PDB file of C-alpha atoms in Angstrom:
ATOM      1  CA  MET V  22      44.861  16.586  -6.423  1.00  0.00           C
ATOM      2  CA  LYS V  23      43.239  19.935  -8.410  1.00  0.00           C
ATOM      3  CA  LYS V  24      40.877  16.628 -10.114  1.00  0.00           C
ATOM      4  CA  LEU V  25      39.790  15.730  -6.696  1.00  0.00           C
ATOM      5  CA  TYR V  26      39.442  18.629  -5.069  1.00  0.00           C
ATOM      6  CA  ILE V  27      36.622  19.394  -8.275  1.00  0.00           C
ATOM      7  CA  LEU V  28      35.611  15.958  -7.651  1.00  0.00           C
ATOM      8  CA  LEU V  29      34.771  16.617  -3.975  1.00  0.00           C
ATOM      9  CA  LEU V  30      33.443  20.242  -4.447  1.00  0.00           C
ATOM     10  CA  LEU V  31      30.607  18.306  -7.274  1.00  0.00           C
ATOM     11  CA  CYS V  32      30.246  15.671  -4.463  1.00  0.00           C
ATOM     12  CA  PHE V  33      29.378  18.103  -1.703  1.00  0.00           C
ATOM     13  CA  ILE V  34      27.142  20.492  -4.239  1.00  0.00           C
ATOM     14  CA  GLY V  35      25.529  17.484  -5.433  1.00  0.00           C
ATOM     15  CA  GLY V  36      24.470  15.854  -1.727  1.00  0.00           C
ATOM     16  CA  CYS V  37      26.474  12.877  -2.707  1.00  0.00           C
ATOM     17  CA  SER V  38      25.318  11.117   0.528  1.00  0.00           C
ATOM     18  CA  GLU V  39      21.857  11.134  -0.086  1.00  0.00           C
ATOM     19  CA  ALA V  40      20.302   7.451  -1.994  1.00  0.00           C
ATOM     20  CA  SER V  41      20.540   7.327  -5.279  1.00  0.00           C
ATOM     21  CA  PHE V  42      19.034   5.420  -7.149  1.00  0.00           C
ATOM     22  CA  PRO V  43      17.807   4.568 -11.638  1.00  0.00           C
ATOM     23  CA  ALA V  44      16.045   6.783 -12.473  1.00  0.00           C
ATOM     24  CA  ILE V  45      12.370   6.493 -14.131  1.00  0.00           C
ATOM     25  CA  PRO V  46      11.471   8.662 -16.408  1.00  0.00           C
ATOM     26  CA  SER V  47       8.481  10.788 -15.722  1.00  0.00           C
ATOM     27  CA  ASP V  48       6.361   9.027 -19.000  1.00  0.00           C
ATOM     28  CA  THR V  49       6.499   5.430 -17.655  1.00  0.00           C
ATOM     29  CA  ASP V  50       3.495   3.802 -16.345  1.00  0.00           C
ATOM     30  CA  PHE V  51       4.618   1.017 -14.674  1.00  0.00           C
ATOM     31  CA  VAL V  52       3.547  -1.017 -11.792  1.00  0.00           C
ATOM     32  CA  ALA V  53       6.382  -1.291  -8.607  1.00  0.00           C
ATOM     33  CA  SER V  54       7.086  -4.735  -6.773  1.00  0.00           C
ATOM     34  CA  LEU V  55       8.494  -4.052  -2.762  1.00  0.00           C
ATOM     35  CA  ASN V  56      10.203  -7.248  -2.147  1.00  0.00           C
ATOM     36  CA  ILE V  57      11.006  -7.000   0.898  1.00  0.00           C
ATOM     37  CA  LEU V  58      13.100 -10.274   2.171  1.00  0.00           C
ATOM     38  CA  GLY V  59      15.132  -9.192  -0.465  1.00  0.00           C
ATOM     39  CA  GLY V  60      15.676  -5.535   0.218  1.00  0.00           C
ATOM     40  CA  SER V  61      14.285  -3.767  -3.200  1.00  0.00           C
ATOM     41  CA  ILE V  62      12.089  -2.536  -5.304  1.00  0.00           C
ATOM     42  CA  ASP V  63      11.068  -3.678  -9.306  1.00  0.00           C
ATOM     43  CA  PHE V  64       9.764  -1.284 -11.929  1.00  0.00           C
ATOM     44  CA  ILE V  65       7.353  -3.325 -14.228  1.00  0.00           C
ATOM     45  CA  SER V  66       5.904  -1.952 -17.467  1.00  0.00           C
ATOM     46  CA  ASP V  67       2.948  -3.242 -18.738  1.00  0.00           C
ATOM     47  CA  LYS V  68       4.447  -6.202 -21.159  1.00  0.00           C
ATOM     48  CA  ALA V  69       5.635  -6.955 -17.339  1.00  0.00           C
ATOM     49  CA  GLU V  70       8.732  -6.185 -17.870  1.00  0.00           C
ATOM     50  CA  ILE V  71      11.102  -5.486 -15.714  1.00  0.00           C
ATOM     51  CA  LEU V  72      12.522  -1.366 -16.412  1.00  0.00           C
ATOM     52  CA  GLU V  73      14.640  -0.755 -13.459  1.00  0.00           C
ATOM     53  CA  SER V  74      15.099  -2.177 -10.127  1.00  0.00           C
ATOM     54  CA  TRP V  75      16.612  -0.407  -6.875  1.00  0.00           C
ATOM     55  CA  GLU V  76      18.048  -2.014  -4.536  1.00  0.00           C
ATOM     56  CA  LEU V  77      17.202  -0.653  -0.866  1.00  0.00           C
ATOM     57  CA  GLU V  78      19.756   0.087   1.970  1.00  0.00           C
ATOM     58  CA  GLU V  79      17.144  -0.482   5.292  1.00  0.00           C
ATOM     59  CA  ALA V  80      14.372  -2.123   5.633  1.00  0.00           C
ATOM     60  CA  TYR V  81      11.988  -1.529   3.871  1.00  0.00           C
ATOM     61  CA  THR V  82       8.251  -2.761   4.745  1.00  0.00           C
ATOM     62  CA  GLY V  83       5.786  -0.474   2.724  1.00  0.00           C
ATOM     63  CA  PHE V  84       5.607   2.235  -0.124  1.00  0.00           C
ATOM     64  CA  ALA V  85       3.647   4.789  -0.932  1.00  0.00           C
ATOM     65  CA  LEU V  86       2.948   7.533  -3.953  1.00  0.00           C
ATOM     66  CA  VAL V  87       2.703  10.691  -2.449  1.00  0.00           C
ATOM     67  CA  THR V  88       2.884  12.504  -6.504  1.00  0.00           C
ATOM     68  CA  ASP V  89       3.160  10.943  -9.816  1.00  0.00           C
ATOM     69  CA  ASP V  90       6.669  11.275  -9.537  1.00  0.00           C
ATOM     70  CA  LEU V  91       7.278  11.540  -5.650  1.00  0.00           C
ATOM     71  CA  LEU V  92       7.619   7.950  -3.820  1.00  0.00           C
ATOM     72  CA  LEU V  93       7.457   7.473   0.459  1.00  0.00           C
ATOM     73  CA  VAL V  94       9.462   4.481   1.299  1.00  0.00           C
ATOM     74  CA  TYR V  95       9.363   3.464   5.363  1.00  0.00           C
ATOM     75  CA  GLY V  96       9.841   0.297   7.950  1.00  0.00           C
ATOM     76  CA  TYR V  97       8.719  -0.967  10.577  1.00  0.00           C
ATOM     77  CA  THR V  98      12.467  -0.836  11.971  1.00  0.00           C
ATOM     78  CA  VAL V  99      13.482   1.979  10.568  1.00  0.00           C
ATOM     79  CA  GLU V 100      13.420   4.992  12.248  1.00  0.00           C
ATOM     80  CA  LYS V 101      12.915   7.256   9.351  1.00  0.00           C
ATOM     81  CA  ALA V 102      10.814   7.552   6.354  1.00  0.00           C
ATOM     82  CA  LYS V 103      12.230   8.426   2.660  1.00  0.00           C
ATOM     83  CA  LEU V 104      10.334  10.972   0.411  1.00  0.00           C
ATOM     84  CA  ILE V 105      12.295   9.657  -3.378  1.00  0.00           C
ATOM     85  CA  GLU V 106      11.395  11.538  -6.735  1.00  0.00           C
ATOM     86  CA  LEU V 107      11.459   8.352  -8.895  1.00  0.00           C
ATOM     87  CA  SER V 108      12.531  11.529 -11.807  1.00  0.00           C
ATOM     88  CA  THR V 109      15.528  11.810 -10.571  1.00  0.00           C
ATOM     89  CA  GLY V 110      16.256   8.789  -8.309  1.00  0.00           C
ATOM     90  CA  LYS V 111      16.890  11.555  -5.582  1.00  0.00           C
ATOM     91  CA  GLN V 112      15.781  11.172  -1.947  1.00  0.00           C
ATOM     92  CA  LEU V 113      14.719  14.945  -1.540  1.00  0.00           C
ATOM     93  CA  ALA V 114      13.335  14.392   2.232  1.00  0.00           C
ATOM     94  CA  SER V 115      14.035  12.198   5.295  1.00  0.00           C
ATOM     95  CA  ILE V 116      11.438  12.113   7.956  1.00  0.00           C
ATOM     96  CA  ASP V 117      11.659  10.454  11.522  1.00  0.00           C
ATOM     97  CA  VAL V 118       9.139   9.473  12.271  1.00  0.00           C
ATOM     98  CA  GLY V 119      10.247   6.924  14.703  1.00  0.00           C
ATOM     99  CA  GLU V 120      10.079   2.680  15.204  1.00  0.00           C
ATOM    100  CA  GLY V 121       7.151   1.663  14.607  1.00  0.00           C
ATOM    101  CA  THR V 122       5.577   2.498  11.224  1.00  0.00           C
ATOM    102  CA  THR V 123       3.092   0.025   9.630  1.00  0.00           C
ATOM    103  CA  ASN V 124       1.291   1.692   7.246  1.00  0.00           C
ATOM    104  CA  ALA V 125       1.609   5.251   5.239  1.00  0.00           C
ATOM    105  CA  TYR V 126      -1.635   6.218   3.053  1.00  0.00           C
ATOM    106  CA  VAL V 127      -1.631   9.526   0.692  1.00  0.00           C
ATOM    107  CA  TYR V 128      -4.812  11.291   0.343  1.00  0.00           C
ATOM    108  CA  GLU V 129      -4.501  14.611  -1.960  1.00  0.00           C
ATOM    109  CA  GLU V 130      -0.282  14.578  -1.840  1.00  0.00           C
ATOM    110  CA  LYS V 131      -1.533  14.870   2.277  1.00  0.00           C
ATOM    111  CA  ILE V 132       0.740  12.110   4.134  1.00  0.00           C
ATOM    112  CA  TYR V 133      -0.661   9.642   7.084  1.00  0.00           C
ATOM    113  CA  ILE V 134       1.371   7.580   9.058  1.00  0.00           C
ATOM    114  CA  ALA V 135       0.267   4.899  11.239  1.00  0.00           C
ATOM    115  CA  ASN V 136       2.497   3.523  13.984  1.00  0.00           C
ATOM    116  CA  GLY V 137       2.059   0.529  15.518  1.00  0.00           C
ATOM    117  CA  GLN V 138       3.952   1.022  18.748  1.00  0.00           C
ATOM    118  CA  ASP V 139       2.865   3.953  19.939  1.00  0.00           C
ATOM    119  CA  ASN V 140      -1.095   3.740  18.603  1.00  0.00           C
ATOM    120  CA  THR V 141      -0.897   6.909  16.983  1.00  0.00           C
ATOM    121  CA  VAL V 142      -1.265   8.399  13.307  1.00  0.00           C
ATOM    122  CA  SER V 143      -0.050  11.329  12.384  1.00  0.00           C
ATOM    123  CA  LEU V 144      -0.022  13.709   8.988  1.00  0.00           C
ATOM    124  CA  TYR V 145       2.244  15.115   7.235  1.00  0.00           C
ATOM    125  CA  ASN V 146       3.283  17.214   4.495  1.00  0.00           C
ATOM    126  CA  THR V 147       5.045  16.817   0.903  1.00  0.00           C
ATOM    127  CA  GLU V 148       8.235  18.683   2.730  1.00  0.00           C
ATOM    128  CA  GLY V 149       8.187  15.963   5.763  1.00  0.00           C
ATOM    129  CA  GLU V 150       6.741  18.040   8.224  1.00  0.00           C
ATOM    130  CA  LYS V 151       4.329  16.939  11.396  1.00  0.00           C
ATOM    131  CA  LEU V 152       1.512  18.712  10.557  1.00  0.00           C
ATOM    132  CA  LYS V 153      -0.606  16.423  13.726  1.00  0.00           C
ATOM    133  CA  THR V 154      -0.749  13.444  15.647  1.00  0.00           C
ATOM    134  CA  ASN V 155      -3.576  11.382  17.478  1.00  0.00           C
ATOM    135  CA  SER V 156      -4.113   8.411  19.470  1.00  0.00           C
ATOM    136  CA  THR V 157      -6.066   5.250  17.652  1.00  0.00           C
ATOM    137  CA  GLY V 158      -6.549   1.602  19.181  1.00  0.00           C
ATOM    138  CA  ASN V 159      -3.792  -1.050  19.620  1.00  0.00           C
ATOM    139  CA  TYR V 160      -1.925  -1.351  16.489  1.00  0.00           C
ATOM    140  CA  PRO V 161      -3.300   1.254  14.054  1.00  0.00           C
ATOM    141  CA  MET V 162      -2.612  -1.056  10.529  1.00  0.00           C
ATOM    142  CA  ALA V 163      -4.736  -0.217   7.321  1.00  0.00           C
ATOM    143  CA  MET V 164      -6.172   3.486   6.227  1.00  0.00           C
ATOM    144  CA  ILE V 165      -8.670   4.690   3.553  1.00  0.00           C
ATOM    145  CA  SER V 166     -10.381   7.573   3.681  1.00  0.00           C
ATOM    146  CA  ASP V 167     -13.808   8.864   1.568  1.00  0.00           C
ATOM    147  CA  GLY V 168     -12.833  12.699   1.696  1.00  0.00           C
ATOM    148  CA  ASN V 169     -14.422  13.065   4.722  1.00  0.00           C
ATOM    149  CA  HIS V 170     -12.993  10.809   7.528  1.00  0.00           C
ATOM    150  CA  ILE V 171      -9.996   8.646   7.940  1.00  0.00           C
ATOM    151  CA  PHE V 172     -10.663   4.987   8.383  1.00  0.00           C
ATOM    152  CA  VAL V 173      -7.666   2.913  10.266  1.00  0.00           C
ATOM    153  CA  VAL V 174      -8.370  -0.421  11.676  1.00  0.00           C
ATOM    154  CA  ASN V 175      -6.717  -1.720  14.201  1.00  0.00           C
ATOM    155  CA  PHE V 176      -4.761  -4.482  13.998  1.00  0.00           C
ATOM    156  CA  LYS V 177      -5.325  -5.983  17.497  1.00  0.00           C
ATOM    157  CA  ASP V 178      -7.768  -4.524  18.784  1.00  0.00           C
ATOM    158  CA  GLU V 179     -11.489  -4.582  17.846  1.00  0.00           C
ATOM    159  CA  VAL V 180     -12.192  -0.529  17.000  1.00  0.00           C
ATOM    160  CA  LEU V 181     -11.431   0.892  13.612  1.00  0.00           C
ATOM    161  CA  SER V 182     -10.948   4.107  14.459  1.00  0.00           C
ATOM    162  CA  VAL V 183     -12.803   7.064  12.391  1.00  0.00           C
ATOM    163  CA  LEU V 184     -10.764  10.964  12.373  1.00  0.00           C
ATOM    164  CA  SER V 185     -11.682  14.051  10.200  1.00  0.00           C
ATOM    165  CA  MET V 186      -8.836  14.424   7.835  1.00  0.00           C
ATOM    166  CA  LYS V 187      -7.227  17.044  10.023  1.00  0.00           C
ATOM    167  CA  LEU V 188      -7.024  13.910  12.506  1.00  0.00           C
ATOM    168  CA  ASP V 189      -9.584  14.962  15.202  1.00  0.00           C
ATOM    169  CA  GLN V 190     -11.414  11.620  16.536  1.00  0.00           C
ATOM    170  CA  VAL V 191     -14.584  11.791  15.280  1.00  0.00           C
ATOM    171  CA  ASP V 192     -16.152   7.874  16.419  1.00  0.00           C
ATOM    172  CA  GLU V 193     -15.099   4.244  16.597  1.00  0.00           C
ATOM    173  CA  TRP V 194     -17.426   1.291  15.873  1.00  0.00           C
ATOM    174  CA  VAL V 195     -16.414  -2.472  16.469  1.00  0.00           C
ATOM    175  CA  ILE V 196     -15.066  -4.769  14.403  1.00  0.00           C
ATOM    176  CA  PRO V 197     -13.424  -8.217  14.818  1.00  0.00           C
ATOM    177  CA  THR V 198      -9.351  -8.479  16.018  1.00  0.00           C
ATOM    178  CA  SER V 199      -6.829  -8.905  13.275  1.00  0.00           C
ATOM    179  CA  SER V 200      -9.219  -7.112  10.489  1.00  0.00           C
ATOM    180  CA  HIS V 201      -7.461  -5.616   7.830  1.00  0.00           C
ATOM    181  CA  GLY V 202      -7.825  -4.622   4.408  1.00  0.00           C
ATOM    182  CA  LEU V 203      -9.657  -1.556   3.306  1.00  0.00           C
ATOM    183  CA  PHE V 204     -12.199  -0.889   0.570  1.00  0.00           C
ATOM    184  CA  ILE V 205     -15.072   1.999   0.128  1.00  0.00           C
ATOM    185  CA  GLN V 206     -18.124   1.065  -2.705  1.00  0.00           C
ATOM    186  CA  ASN V 207     -20.498   3.296  -3.118  1.00  0.00           C
ATOM    187  CA  ASN V 208     -22.122   4.272   1.074  1.00  0.00           C
ATOM    188  CA  GLU V 209     -20.089   1.330   2.600  1.00  0.00           C
ATOM    189  CA  LEU V 210     -16.987  -0.008   4.007  1.00  0.00           C
ATOM    190  CA  TRP V 211     -15.894  -3.068   2.820  1.00  0.00           C
ATOM    191  CA  LEU V 212     -12.948  -4.335   5.844  1.00  0.00           C
ATOM    192  CA  GLY V 213     -11.497  -7.877   5.420  1.00  0.00           C
ATOM    193  CA  GLY V 214      -8.801  -9.795   7.585  1.00  0.00           C
ATOM    194  CA  HIS V 215      -6.635 -12.618   8.857  1.00  0.00           C
ATOM    195  CA  GLY V 216      -9.183 -13.735  11.709  1.00  0.00           C
ATOM    196  CA  ALA V 217      -7.469 -15.005  14.957  1.00  0.00           C
ATOM    197  CA  GLY V 218      -6.556 -18.029  16.521  1.00  0.00           C
ATOM    198  CA  SER V 219      -8.941 -21.368  15.498  1.00  0.00           C
ATOM    199  CA  SER V 220     -10.913 -18.765  14.160  1.00  0.00           C
ATOM    200  CA  PRO V 221      -9.499 -17.737  10.465  1.00  0.00           C
ATOM    201  CA  ASN V 222     -11.953 -15.151   8.590  1.00  0.00           C
ATOM    202  CA  ARG V 223     -14.175 -16.285   5.413  1.00  0.00           C
ATOM    203  CA  SER V 224     -15.937 -13.222   4.400  1.00  0.00           C
ATOM    204  CA  ILE V 225     -15.541  -9.311   3.973  1.00  0.00           C
ATOM    205  CA  LYS V 226     -18.044  -7.551   5.997  1.00  0.00           C
ATOM    206  CA  ARG V 227     -19.906  -4.935   4.583  1.00  0.00           C
ATOM    207  CA  ILE V 228     -20.130  -1.582   7.445  1.00  0.00           C
ATOM    208  CA  ASN V 229     -22.869   1.386   6.363  1.00  0.00           C
ATOM    209  CA  ILE V 230     -19.918   4.105   5.705  1.00  0.00           C
ATOM    210  CA  ASN V 231     -22.329   6.495   8.046  1.00  0.00           C
ATOM    211  CA  THR V 232     -23.075   4.651  10.787  1.00  0.00           C
ATOM    212  CA  GLY V 233     -20.615   1.456  11.161  1.00  0.00           C
ATOM    213  CA  GLU V 234     -23.757  -0.628  11.567  1.00  0.00           C
ATOM    214  CA  LEU V 235     -22.515  -3.845  10.101  1.00  0.00           C
ATOM    215  CA  ILE V 236     -25.047  -4.625   6.626  1.00  0.00           C
ATOM    216  CA  GLY V 237     -23.666  -7.514   5.150  1.00  0.00           C
ATOM    217  CA  GLU V 238     -21.653  -9.884   4.396  1.00  0.00           C
ATOM    218  CA  ILE V 239     -19.479 -11.433   1.038  1.00  0.00           C
ATOM    219  CA  GLU V 240     -17.741 -14.804   1.518  1.00  0.00           C
ATOM    220  CA  THR V 241     -14.258 -14.948   0.330  1.00  0.00           C
ATOM    221  CA  PRO V 242     -12.693 -17.907   2.715  1.00  0.00           C
ATOM    222  CA  LEU V 243      -9.915 -17.909   4.010  1.00  0.00           C
ATOM    223  CA  MET V 244      -8.528 -14.219   4.826  1.00  0.00           C
ATOM    224  CA  PRO V 245      -9.442 -11.662   2.678  1.00  0.00           C
ATOM    225  CA  ILE V 246      -6.936  -9.300   2.648  1.00  0.00           C
ATOM    226  CA  ASN V 247      -6.803  -6.880  -0.023  1.00  0.00           C
ATOM    227  CA  MET V 248      -8.772  -5.573  -2.639  1.00  0.00           C
ATOM    228  CA  ALA V 249      -9.150  -3.181  -5.557  1.00  0.00           C
ATOM    229  CA  ARG V 250     -10.985  -1.681  -8.354  1.00  0.00           C
ATOM    230  CA  ALA V 251     -10.399  -3.691 -12.493  1.00  0.00           C
ATOM    231  CA  ALA V 252     -10.988  -1.326 -14.884  1.00  0.00           C
ATOM    232  CA  ASN V 253     -14.556  -3.454 -15.838  1.00  0.00           C
ATOM    233  CA  GLY V 254     -15.684  -1.995 -12.398  1.00  0.00           C
ATOM    234  CA  HIS V 255     -16.053  -5.339 -10.534  1.00  0.00           C
ATOM    235  CA  ILE V 256     -13.522  -5.526  -7.494  1.00  0.00           C
ATOM    236  CA  PHE V 257     -11.077  -7.938  -6.859  1.00  0.00           C
ATOM    237  CA  THR V 258      -9.979  -9.102  -4.087  1.00  0.00           C
ATOM    238  CA  VAL V 259      -6.762 -12.170  -2.705  1.00  0.00           C
ATOM    239  CA  SER V 260      -7.417 -14.309   0.037  1.00  0.00           C
ATOM    240  CA  HIS V 261      -3.958 -14.743   1.813  1.00  0.00           C
ATOM    241  CA  GLY V 262      -5.198 -18.001   3.466  1.00  0.00           C
ATOM    242  CA  SER V 263      -6.040 -20.271   0.428  1.00  0.00           C
ATOM    243  CA  SER V 264      -3.561 -18.113  -2.751  1.00  0.00           C
ATOM    244  CA  THR V 265      -7.423 -17.816  -3.893  1.00  0.00           C
ATOM    245  CA  VAL V 266      -8.414 -14.328  -5.889  1.00  0.00           C
ATOM    246  CA  TYR V 267     -11.999 -13.367  -6.216  1.00  0.00           C
ATOM    247  CA  GLU V 268     -14.021 -11.375  -8.829  1.00  0.00           C
ATOM    248  CA  ILE V 269     -16.966  -9.547  -6.860  1.00  0.00           C
ATOM    249  CA  SER V 270     -19.258  -6.948  -8.170  1.00  0.00           C
ATOM    250  CA  GLU V 271     -19.974  -4.248  -7.488  1.00  0.00           C
ATOM    251  CA  THR V 272     -23.446  -4.831  -5.136  1.00  0.00           C
ATOM    252  CA  GLY V 273     -21.286  -7.722  -3.657  1.00  0.00           C
ATOM    253  CA  GLU V 274     -22.133 -11.114  -5.829  1.00  0.00           C
ATOM    254  CA  VAL V 275     -19.363 -13.452  -5.920  1.00  0.00           C
ATOM    255  CA  LEU V 276     -18.347 -13.649  -9.996  1.00  0.00           C
ATOM    256  CA  ASN V 277     -15.339 -16.074 -10.334  1.00  0.00           C
ATOM    257  CA  SER V 278     -12.902 -17.193  -8.533  1.00  0.00           C
ATOM    258  CA  MET V 279      -9.212 -19.152  -9.011  1.00  0.00           C
ATOM    259  CA  LYS V 280      -5.464 -20.081  -7.422  1.00  0.00           C
ATOM    260  CA  ALA V 281      -2.877 -17.974  -8.349  1.00  0.00           C
ATOM    261  CA  GLY V 282      -0.169 -17.145  -6.538  1.00  0.00           C
ATOM    262  CA  ALA V 283       1.856 -18.249  -3.711  1.00  0.00           C
ATOM    263  CA  ASN V 284       1.114 -16.661  -0.444  1.00  0.00           C
ATOM    264  CA  PRO V 285       0.016 -13.842  -1.917  1.00  0.00           C
ATOM    265  CA  PHE V 286      -0.803 -10.826  -0.079  1.00  0.00           C
ATOM    266  CA  TRP V 287      -1.322  -7.977  -2.419  1.00  0.00           C
ATOM    267  CA  ILE V 288      -3.321  -6.976  -5.532  1.00  0.00           C
ATOM    268  CA  SER V 289      -3.432  -4.053  -7.843  1.00  0.00           C
ATOM    269  CA  SER V 290      -5.378  -2.804 -11.458  1.00  0.00           C
ATOM    270  CA  PHE V 291      -2.963  -2.049 -13.666  1.00  0.00           C
ATOM    271  CA  GLY V 292      -4.461  -0.853 -17.247  1.00  0.00           C
ATOM    272  CA  ASN V 293      -6.508  -4.170 -18.135  1.00  0.00           C
ATOM    273  CA  SER V 294      -4.948  -6.423 -15.850  1.00  0.00           C
ATOM    274  CA  MET V 295      -5.073  -7.394 -12.477  1.00  0.00           C
ATOM    275  CA  VAL V 296      -1.314  -7.462 -11.426  1.00  0.00           C
ATOM    276  CA  LEU V 297      -1.015  -9.994  -7.452  1.00  0.00           C
ATOM    277  CA  ALA V 298       1.848 -10.504  -5.797  1.00  0.00           C
ATOM    278  CA  GLY V 299       3.078 -14.148  -4.957  1.00  0.00           C
ATOM    279  CA  TYR V 300       5.359 -13.511  -2.267  1.00  0.00           C
ATOM    280  CA  ASP V 301       6.945 -17.103  -1.103  1.00  0.00           C
ATOM    281  CA  ASP V 302       7.413 -17.674  -4.711  1.00  0.00           C
ATOM    282  CA  HIS V 303       8.652 -14.619  -5.958  1.00  0.00           C
ATOM    283  CA  GLN V 304       6.395 -13.609  -9.000  1.00  0.00           C
ATOM    284  CA  ILE V 305       4.096 -11.165  -9.893  1.00  0.00           C
ATOM    285  CA  TYR V 306       1.005 -12.270 -11.972  1.00  0.00           C
ATOM    286  CA  PHE V 307      -0.885 -10.652 -14.861  1.00  0.00           C
ATOM    287  CA  ILE V 308      -4.253 -11.801 -14.700  1.00  0.00           C
ATOM    288  CA  GLN V 309      -7.366 -10.778 -17.565  1.00  0.00           C
ATOM    289  CA  SER V 310     -10.671 -12.659 -17.550  1.00  0.00           C
ATOM    290  CA  ASP V 311     -10.005 -14.628 -14.323  1.00  0.00           C
ATOM    291  CA  GLU V 312      -7.028 -15.738 -16.528  1.00  0.00           C
ATOM    292  CA  ILE V 313      -3.068 -15.865 -15.454  1.00  0.00           C
ATOM    293  CA  THR V 314      -2.182 -14.167 -18.638  1.00  0.00           C
ATOM    294  CA  LYS V 315       1.669 -13.376 -17.858  1.00  0.00           C
ATOM    295  CA  LYS V 316       4.326 -14.598 -15.154  1.00  0.00           C
ATOM    296  CA  LEU V 317       7.421 -12.274 -14.505  1.00  0.00           C
ATOM    297  CA  GLN V 318      10.240 -13.068 -11.559  1.00  0.00           C
ATOM    298  CA  VAL V 319      11.428 -10.553  -9.220  1.00  0.00           C
ATOM    299  CA  GLY V 320      13.261  -9.900  -6.019  1.00  0.00           C
ATOM    300  CA  LYS V 321      11.774 -12.035  -2.973  1.00  0.00           C
ATOM    301  CA  GLY V 322       9.254 -11.415  -0.836  1.00  0.00           C
ATOM    302  CA  PRO V 323       7.025  -9.678  -3.415  1.00  0.00           C
ATOM    303  CA  PHE V 324       4.338  -7.879  -0.306  1.00  0.00           C
ATOM    304  CA  GLN V 325       3.400  -4.865  -2.260  1.00  0.00           C
ATOM    305  CA  LEU V 326       2.007  -2.976  -5.132  1.00  0.00           C
ATOM    306  CA  ILE V 327       1.897   0.401  -6.349  1.00  0.00           C
ATOM    307  CA  VAL V 328       0.989   1.335  -9.513  1.00  0.00           C
ATOM    308  CA  ARG V 329       1.658   4.486 -11.637  1.00  0.00           C
ATOM    309  CA  GLU V 330      -0.214   5.208 -14.891  1.00  0.00           C
ATOM    310  CA  VAL V 331       0.655   9.089 -16.503  1.00  0.00           C
ATOM    311  CA  GLU V 332      -2.343  10.575 -18.217  1.00  0.00           C
TER     312      GLU V 332
END
């Protein structure tokens, strides 16, 4: 009886009701895959080996690194986002965001959360305290910042919301409906998307980041929806509708293309490789010099990647 009492006491002191996952050492580089069909996160080394796997208890649809040691997980049908310390695997805070979270974006440890049910973006600190909320267009989703503004793509609308870093309304720009995927290149905002109905999107729009003026397009059929900068400075995009990866110069010239993955949604830069998530074949692809160098089976439905590279 005495041992049971001590165990219960230790459990109470240590917060045994909190979620707990295998720890990820602070000095370990990784690319992490959020697998939304199987409900798991795989942490993968630069040698394409799984370091740890977390089995998730709720239907999380997105995640973001808040700091090198703090991971945010959220889901469209999940009312609370969670902040988890990677080096201990312990949940540090729970954020009451309500249902409808479509995306989270982190800039200098400030957390911006988009909600597609009430059409808002809210700003939180790393303790999970809400600082401000502002309205957007219909179904805010992709977000990015240049340090001065937050650019918010409203997926079911024809406007892009331009907000200050404190979420004051600044401007609205006309964009195609079903746009998605953002990247900043010099003074340009690059915008991808699915397209709508019988008119799938075939290009990345190049938009003047100061005025919202369309200044050009980059042909990348079909449905370029995610972009990342490689170690060589080139920009890689994944065209979801054709399972094609395009390599683009910094001036917007398409240099190479290759087929990779099955129904891919995400591409990230990790070391000297580009890493692609194949949603339908449940594989992660490491790509160098336009060749697939390694493949790795992960959990079902790899949908999003994040990268941590410790300096």
